[in-house]
Amino acid sequence: EADIYQTPRYLVIGTGKKITLECSQTMGHDKMYWYQQDPGMELHLIHYSYGVNSTEKGDLSSESTVSRIRTEHFPLTLESARPSHTSQYLCASSTGLSGNTIYFGEGSWLTVV
Amino acid sequence: KNEVEQSPQNLTAQEGEFITINCSYSVGISALHWLQQHPGGGIVSLFMLSSGKKKHGRLIATINIQEKHSSLHITASHPRDSAVYICAVRKGGSEKLVFGKGMKLTVNP
């Protein structure tokens, strides 16, 4: 069973609010990822990190930001939420070994009204 | 055109049927993942393949590197197998995954 946790699972917030989606893993994985997925569509990588103090933007442009101060923690922040940010956000982690299993959190459903 | 294509997009089956889900990709890869996503969003990794075949319980995954094709088979399907099955590839020289759109499977009792 994967030890990767996301909070909140579901959130409805107003336009302009700041929101942080939390992601924590207890497996000691160096690599962590944030994906965005709209209903019925494929996952798109928005941010990734290969270790502490290492963060990169993914393939899909996103107005969110991330930080990686501790190995186990990879929060995603939206400074000013907009309705276009309504989506599911999935956090994942894997070991430093290429091709190893990737573990996903349960996802955070964000609705901006 | 997506680099990872899955077929069919939707499939409805009766309990007990043998099911095959296909995935084709157009890039060089170092690994291919089969993932299962249940309603509510959580994703579970089923298999990671770089060659050949793997089996876990009623699930079998195969990959043909030359043909750039993989299949996921479910034997003796059950309603609890109802989910979206996602194929994802790790492109050669990259750590990032490219995902297919997934195939929604519904198994009726």
GROMACS .gro file of C-alpha atoms in nm:
model
  222
    1GLU     CA    1   0.000   0.000   0.000
    2ALA     CA    2   0.127   0.342  -0.094
    3ASP     CA    3   0.215   0.585   0.183
    4ILE     CA    4   0.141   0.906   0.001
    5TYR     CA    5  -0.123   1.142   0.128
    6GLN     CA    6  -0.301   1.444  -0.011
    7THR     CA    7  -0.513   1.702   0.167
    8PRO     CA    8  -0.769   1.832   0.119
    9ARG     CA    9  -0.949   1.568  -0.086
   10TYR     CA   10  -1.225   1.806  -0.188
   11LEU     CA   11  -1.229   2.185  -0.175
   12VAL     CA   12  -1.461   2.458  -0.301
   13ILE     CA   13  -1.318   2.808  -0.282
   14GLY     CA   14  -1.397   3.152  -0.416
   15THR     CA   15  -1.215   3.330  -0.697
   16GLY     CA   16  -0.908   3.517  -0.582
   17LYS     CA   17  -0.843   3.302  -0.276
   18LYS     CA   18  -0.502   3.150  -0.203
   19ILE     CA   19  -0.495   2.774  -0.169
   20THR     CA   20  -0.225   2.521  -0.083
   21LEU     CA   21  -0.269   2.154  -0.166
   22GLU     CA   22  -0.062   1.934   0.062
   23CYS     CA   23   0.121   1.618  -0.040
   24SER     CA   24   0.330   1.402   0.190
   25GLN     CA   25   0.498   1.064   0.144
   26THR     CA   26   0.667   0.846   0.404
   27MET     CA   27   0.857   0.621   0.162
   28GLY     CA   28   1.168   0.837   0.143
   29HIS     CA   29   1.125   0.888  -0.231
   30ASP     CA   30   1.342   1.153  -0.393
   31LYS     CA   31   1.114   1.210  -0.692
   32MET     CA   32   0.776   1.375  -0.652
   33TYR     CA   33   0.527   1.498  -0.909
   34TRP     CA   34   0.209   1.702  -0.942
   35TYR     CA   35  -0.033   1.614  -1.219
   36GLN     CA   36  -0.351   1.791  -1.328
   37GLN     CA   37  -0.639   1.589  -1.467
   38ASP     CA   38  -0.968   1.720  -1.603
   39PRO     CA   39  -1.262   1.473  -1.605
   40GLY     CA   40  -1.227   1.214  -1.879
   41MET     CA   41  -0.890   1.347  -1.986
   42GLU     CA   42  -0.531   1.233  -1.949
   43LEU     CA   43  -0.297   1.340  -1.671
   44HIS     CA   44  -0.064   1.628  -1.743
   45LEU     CA   45   0.255   1.696  -1.549
   46ILE     CA   46   0.258   2.047  -1.400
   47HIS     CA   47   0.552   2.027  -1.154
   48TYR     CA   48   0.817   1.782  -1.049
   49SER     CA   49   1.103   1.757  -0.803
   50TYR     CA   50   1.403   1.526  -0.796
   51GLY     CA   51   1.499   1.612  -0.440
   52VAL     CA   52   1.513   1.877  -0.171
   53ASN     CA   53   1.539   2.231  -0.310
   54SER     CA   54   1.490   2.100  -0.665
   55THR     CA   55   1.169   2.192  -0.849
   56GLU     CA   56   1.089   2.213  -1.220
   57LYS     CA   57   0.787   2.307  -1.425
   58GLY     CA   58   0.621   2.026  -1.614
   59ASP     CA   59   0.486   1.998  -1.965
   60LEU     CA   60   0.157   2.176  -1.894
   61SER     CA   61   0.180   2.543  -1.810
   62SER     CA   62   0.038   2.615  -1.469
   63GLU     CA   63  -0.001   2.927  -1.256
   64SER     CA   64   0.067   2.722  -0.946
   65THR     CA   65   0.398   2.706  -0.759
   66VAL     CA   66   0.561   2.431  -0.557
   67SER     CA   67   0.831   2.395  -0.294
   68ARG     CA   68   1.044   2.104  -0.169
   69ILE     CA   69   1.199   2.197   0.162
   70ARG     CA   70   1.176   1.845   0.302
   71THR     CA   71   1.200   1.511   0.121
   72GLU     CA   72   0.859   1.398   0.238
   73HIS     CA   73   0.664   1.714   0.163
   74PHE     CA   74   0.574   1.869  -0.175
   75PRO     CA   75   0.299   2.132  -0.143
   76LEU     CA   76   0.136   2.307  -0.439
   77THR     CA   77   0.011   2.665  -0.405
   78LEU     CA   78  -0.226   2.878  -0.610
   79GLU     CA   79  -0.183   3.243  -0.508
   80SER     CA   80  -0.510   3.359  -0.663
   81ALA     CA   81  -0.752   3.087  -0.766
   82ARG     CA   82  -0.964   3.123  -1.080
   83PRO     CA   83  -1.249   2.908  -1.217
   84SER     CA   84  -1.008   2.781  -1.486
   85HIS     CA   85  -0.811   2.613  -1.204
   86THR     CA   86  -1.104   2.382  -1.132
   87SER     CA   87  -0.964   2.034  -1.177
   88GLN     CA   88  -0.828   1.728  -1.003
   89TYR     CA   89  -0.470   1.751  -0.880
   90LEU     CA   90  -0.278   1.428  -0.823
   91CYS     CA   91   0.049   1.400  -0.636
   92ALA     CA   92   0.287   1.109  -0.701
   93SER     CA   93   0.629   0.986  -0.595
   94SER     CA   94   0.887   0.732  -0.706
   95THR     CA   95   1.237   0.621  -0.611
   96GLY     CA   96   1.546   0.755  -0.781
   97LEU     CA   97   1.577   0.440  -0.990
   98SER     CA   98   1.462   0.480  -1.349
   99GLY     CA   99   1.157   0.274  -1.437
  100ASN     CA  100   1.049   0.201  -1.083
  101THR     CA  101   0.689   0.195  -0.966
  102ILE     CA  102   0.517   0.528  -0.925
  103TYR     CA  103   0.282   0.579  -0.633
  104PHE     CA  104  -0.013   0.818  -0.645
  105GLY     CA  105  -0.206   0.999  -0.377
  106GLU     CA  106  -0.585   0.990  -0.372
  107GLY     CA  107  -0.609   1.325  -0.547
  108SER     CA  108  -0.745   1.667  -0.455
  109TRP     CA  109  -1.060   1.787  -0.628
  110LEU     CA  110  -1.054   2.166  -0.649
  111THR     CA  111  -1.357   2.372  -0.752
  112VAL     CA  112  -1.319   2.748  -0.784
  113VAL     CA  113  -1.644   2.941  -0.795
  114LYS     CA  114  -0.177   1.298  -3.230
  115ASN     CA  115  -0.104   1.173  -2.879
  116GLU     CA  116   0.218   0.984  -2.825
  117VAL     CA  117   0.019   0.723  -2.632
  118GLU     CA  118  -0.306   0.589  -2.774
  119GLN     CA  119  -0.542   0.350  -2.600
  120SER     CA  120  -0.824   0.143  -2.745
  121PRO     CA  121  -1.107   0.101  -2.698
  122GLN     CA  122  -1.201   0.421  -2.514
  123ASN     CA  123  -1.492   0.254  -2.339
  124LEU     CA  124  -1.582  -0.109  -2.286
  125THR     CA  125  -1.878  -0.275  -2.122
  126ALA     CA  126  -1.847  -0.644  -2.041
  127GLN     CA  127  -2.036  -0.913  -1.857
  128GLU     CA  128  -1.893  -1.068  -1.546
  129GLY     CA  129  -1.664  -1.358  -1.630
  130GLU     CA  130  -1.557  -1.230  -1.973
  131PHE     CA  131  -1.195  -1.212  -2.085
  132ILE     CA  132  -1.100  -0.849  -2.149
  133THR     CA  133  -0.814  -0.700  -2.350
  134ILE     CA  134  -0.711  -0.335  -2.333
  135ASN     CA  135  -0.461  -0.208  -2.589
  136CYS     CA  136  -0.198   0.063  -2.580
  137SER     CA  137   0.015   0.187  -2.870
  138TYR     CA  138   0.290   0.443  -2.845
  139SER     CA  139   0.497   0.629  -3.100
  140VAL     CA  140   0.818   0.710  -2.910
  141GLY     CA  141   1.116   0.520  -2.777
  142ILE     CA  142   1.055   0.419  -2.419
  143SER     CA  143   1.244   0.283  -2.121
  144ALA     CA  144   0.933   0.154  -1.944
  145LEU     CA  145   0.555   0.127  -1.974
  146HIS     CA  146   0.313   0.147  -1.684
  147TRP     CA  147  -0.041   0.018  -1.653
  148LEU     CA  148  -0.244   0.210  -1.396
  149GLN     CA  149  -0.593   0.168  -1.256
  150GLN     CA  150  -0.806   0.467  -1.158
  151HIS     CA  151  -1.125   0.415  -0.960
  152PRO     CA  152  -1.413   0.664  -0.934
  153GLY     CA  153  -1.303   0.932  -0.689
  154GLY     CA  154  -0.967   0.963  -0.855
  155GLY     CA  155  -0.712   0.747  -0.674
  156ILE     CA  156  -0.462   0.575  -0.903
  157VAL     CA  157  -0.295   0.241  -0.838
  158SER     CA  158   0.003   0.110  -1.030
  159LEU     CA  159  -0.071  -0.238  -1.172
  160PHE     CA  160   0.241  -0.315  -1.374
  161MET     CA  161   0.566  -0.166  -1.489
  162LEU     CA  162   0.708  -0.335  -1.800
  163SER     CA  163   1.019  -0.293  -2.006
  164SER     CA  164   0.992  -0.623  -2.195
  165GLY     CA  165   0.798  -0.949  -2.212
  166LYS     CA  166   0.507  -1.032  -1.990
  167LYS     CA  167   0.400  -0.998  -1.627
  168LYS     CA  168   0.116  -1.165  -1.438
  169HIS     CA  169  -0.051  -1.071  -1.113
  170GLY     CA  170  -0.360  -1.261  -1.012
  171ARG     CA  171  -0.617  -1.229  -1.291
  172LEU     CA  172  -0.420  -0.957  -1.468
  173ILE     CA  173  -0.162  -1.015  -1.741
  174ALA     CA  174   0.037  -0.742  -1.913
  175THR     CA  175   0.246  -0.788  -2.226
  176ILE     CA  176   0.465  -0.557  -2.427
  177ASN     CA  177   0.611  -0.579  -2.778
  178ILE     CA  178   0.892  -0.326  -2.800
  179GLN     CA  179   0.942  -0.370  -3.176
  180GLU     CA  180   0.575  -0.303  -3.249
  181LYS     CA  181   0.545  -0.033  -2.981
  182HIS     CA  182   0.239  -0.201  -2.837
  183SER     CA  183   0.122  -0.330  -2.501
  184SER     CA  184  -0.188  -0.514  -2.388
  185LEU     CA  185  -0.351  -0.559  -2.050
  186HIS     CA  186  -0.564  -0.871  -2.013
  187ILE     CA  187  -0.819  -0.936  -1.742
  188THR     CA  188  -0.933  -1.296  -1.702
  189ALA     CA  189  -1.264  -1.388  -1.537
  190SER     CA  190  -1.366  -1.022  -1.509
  191HIS     CA  191  -1.560  -0.905  -1.206
  192PRO     CA  192  -1.768  -0.590  -1.135
  193ARG     CA  193  -1.493  -0.472  -0.899
  194ASP     CA  194  -1.264  -0.450  -1.206
  195SER     CA  195  -1.476  -0.156  -1.323
  196ALA     CA  196  -1.237   0.139  -1.344
  197VAL     CA  197  -1.039   0.349  -1.587
  198TYR     CA  198  -0.722   0.174  -1.706
  199ILE     CA  199  -0.441   0.407  -1.803
  200CYS     CA  200  -0.131   0.332  -2.005
  201ALA     CA  201   0.171   0.556  -1.944
  202VAL     CA  202   0.519   0.544  -2.095
  203ARG     CA  203   0.851   0.669  -1.970
  204LYS     CA  204   1.027   0.813  -2.272
  205GLY     CA  205   1.384   0.707  -2.326
  206GLY     CA  206   1.625   0.951  -2.162
  207SER     CA  207   1.350   1.111  -1.952
  208GLU     CA  208   1.212   1.049  -1.607
  209LYS     CA  209   0.874   1.192  -1.698
  210LEU     CA  210   0.566   0.985  -1.787
  211VAL     CA  211   0.340   1.045  -2.087
  212PHE     CA  212  -0.014   0.926  -2.030
  213GLY     CA  213  -0.286   0.786  -2.252
  214LYS     CA  214  -0.641   0.909  -2.203
  215GLY     CA  215  -0.744   0.586  -2.036
  216MET     CA  216  -1.006   0.324  -2.109
  217LYS     CA  217  -1.322   0.314  -1.902
  218LEU     CA  218  -1.420  -0.045  -1.824
  219THR     CA  219  -1.761  -0.137  -1.685
  220VAL     CA  220  -1.819  -0.497  -1.584
  221ASN     CA  221  -2.184  -0.582  -1.524
  222PRO     CA  222  -2.291  -0.864  -1.292
   0.00000   0.00000   0.00000
